[in-house]
Each structure stands twice: as C-alpha cells, then as structure tokens.
Amino acid sequence: MNQKYQKKIVRMDEQTWRITDNLFTATVYSYLLCGSSRALLVDTGFGLTDLKRITDKLTPLPVSVVNTHGHLDHISCNHQYETAYLHPEDESIFVQHSLRDYRL
C-alpha cells in the first residue's frame, strides 16, 4: 500500500465505528452505524482498500450505504455494496467523479 495512505478504525460505542482514510494531507471519514437488523455506512472513502471486507469484520449485519455527496472521496467503494443512496440533485457530480478519466 502507498506510504502516503492510511486507514484507521475507531470504535466510538457499541454500535458505531469511525473509519478514517488519510491520503497525503486529505482526510475523509466514513461511519458504520449498526442497528438491530441492518447497518448503515455513511460514505465509502477513497476506494484504496476493500472496505466491504472491513465492514464485514465489524458487523454480520447487511450494510447499506448513504452518501453525503457525490465526490470521489465519499463514493469510491459504493460498488462493493448492494445498496447505496445519494440525493438525486448530486447525481451529476457522482457520475462525473465515477468516470475513470476523472479519477486519473
């Protein structure tokens, strides 16, 4: 893994984890919130690790994703999950930031 990239997982309470992605000087947070029958992941980070493998280790519950917005540092592991939500008004940003040419 790139020396300029770090991932940190902090258990905040019995049902909540903060997953931090650090890439160079940029930091983005994802939050895993576990209920009684499902879990919700808020944002999916830079996409430089297998986030699904991490969330599967943290909870046996099925995980759905909700994105705060469509920027690439918040959506890049969405494809690892069956269900992801985003406000419709942010769809054009999501599409732009999902393009391979944009990400290079």
Coordinates of C-alpha atoms in Angstrom, one line a residue:
M1 CA 0.0 0.0 0.0
N2 CA 1.1 3.5 -0.7
Q3 CA 3.1 5.1 2.2
K4 CA 1.0 8.2 1.9
Y5 CA -2.2 6.3 2.6
Q6 CA -3.5 5.2 6.0
K7 CA -6.8 3.8 7.2
K8 CA -7.8 3.9 10.8
I9 CA -10.8 2.3 12.5
V10 CA -12.1 3.6 15.9
R11 CA -15.0 2.1 17.8
M12 CA -17.0 5.0 19.1
D13 CA -19.6 3.0 21.0
E14 CA -21.2 -0.5 20.9
Q15 CA -22.9 0.3 17.6
T16 CA -20.8 2.9 15.9
W17 CA -17.4 2.9 14.2
R18 CA -15.5 5.8 12.5
I19 CA -13.3 4.7 9.6
T20 CA -10.8 7.3 8.6
D21 CA -9.0 7.5 5.2
N22 CA -5.9 9.6 5.1
L23 CA -4.3 10.2 1.7
F24 CA -1.4 12.6 1.7
T25 CA -3.0 15.6 3.5
A26 CA -6.6 14.8 2.7
T27 CA -8.8 13.1 5.4
V28 CA -12.3 11.6 4.9
Y29 CA -14.5 9.9 7.4
S30 CA -16.9 7.0 7.0
Y31 CA -19.3 6.0 9.8
L32 CA -20.7 2.5 10.3
L33 CA -23.9 2.6 12.3
C34 CA -25.3 -0.7 13.4
G35 CA -29.0 -1.3 14.3
S36 CA -30.7 -4.4 15.3
S37 CA -31.3 -5.9 11.8
R38 CA -29.2 -3.7 9.4
A39 CA -26.2 -1.4 9.3
L40 CA -25.7 1.9 7.6
L41 CA -22.4 3.1 6.2
V42 CA -22.2 6.8 5.7
D43 CA -19.7 7.4 2.8
T44 CA -17.2 4.9 1.4
G45 CA -14.0 6.9 1.2
F46 CA -11.2 7.0 -1.4
G47 CA -11.6 3.4 -2.6
L48 CA -8.0 2.3 -1.9
T49 CA -8.9 -0.7 0.3
D50 CA -11.5 -3.4 0.4
L51 CA -14.0 -1.5 2.6
K52 CA -16.6 -4.3 2.4
R53 CA -14.1 -6.8 3.9
I54 CA -13.6 -4.3 6.8
T55 CA -17.3 -3.7 7.4
D56 CA -17.9 -7.5 7.2
K57 CA -15.4 -8.0 10.0
L58 CA -17.1 -5.2 12.1
T59 CA -20.7 -6.5 11.8
P60 CA -22.5 -9.6 10.5
L61 CA -25.5 -7.3 9.6
P62 CA -26.3 -6.4 5.9
V63 CA -24.9 -3.0 5.2
S64 CA -26.4 -0.2 3.1
V65 CA -24.6 2.9 2.0
V66 CA -25.7 6.5 2.1
N67 CA -23.5 9.2 0.6
T68 CA -23.4 12.7 1.9
H69 CA -22.5 13.9 -1.6
G70 CA -21.0 12.6 -4.8
H71 CA -17.3 13.5 -4.6
L72 CA -14.9 10.7 -5.3
D73 CA -13.5 10.6 -1.8
H74 CA -17.0 9.8 -0.5
I75 CA -18.3 7.3 -3.1
S76 CA -15.3 5.2 -4.2
C77 CA -16.3 1.9 -2.5
N78 CA -20.0 2.2 -3.3
H79 CA -19.7 -0.6 -5.9
Q80 CA -18.8 -3.1 -3.1
Y81 CA -22.3 -2.8 -1.6
E82 CA -25.7 -3.9 -3.0
T83 CA -27.5 -0.7 -1.9
A84 CA -26.2 2.9 -2.0
Y85 CA -28.2 6.1 -1.7
L86 CA -27.5 9.6 -2.8
H87 CA -29.6 12.7 -3.1
P88 CA -30.8 13.0 -6.7
E89 CA -29.6 16.5 -7.0
D90 CA -26.0 15.2 -6.5
E91 CA -26.2 12.6 -9.3
S92 CA -24.3 14.6 -11.9
I93 CA -21.4 15.1 -9.5
F94 CA -21.5 11.3 -8.7
V95 CA -21.4 10.4 -12.4
Q96 CA -18.5 12.8 -13.1
H97 CA -16.5 11.6 -10.1
S98 CA -17.1 8.0 -11.1
L99 CA -15.6 8.3 -14.5
R100 CA -12.2 6.6 -14.9
D101 CA -10.7 9.6 -16.8
Y102 CA -11.8 12.0 -14.0
R103 CA -10.1 9.8 -11.3
L104 CA -6.7 9.6 -13.1

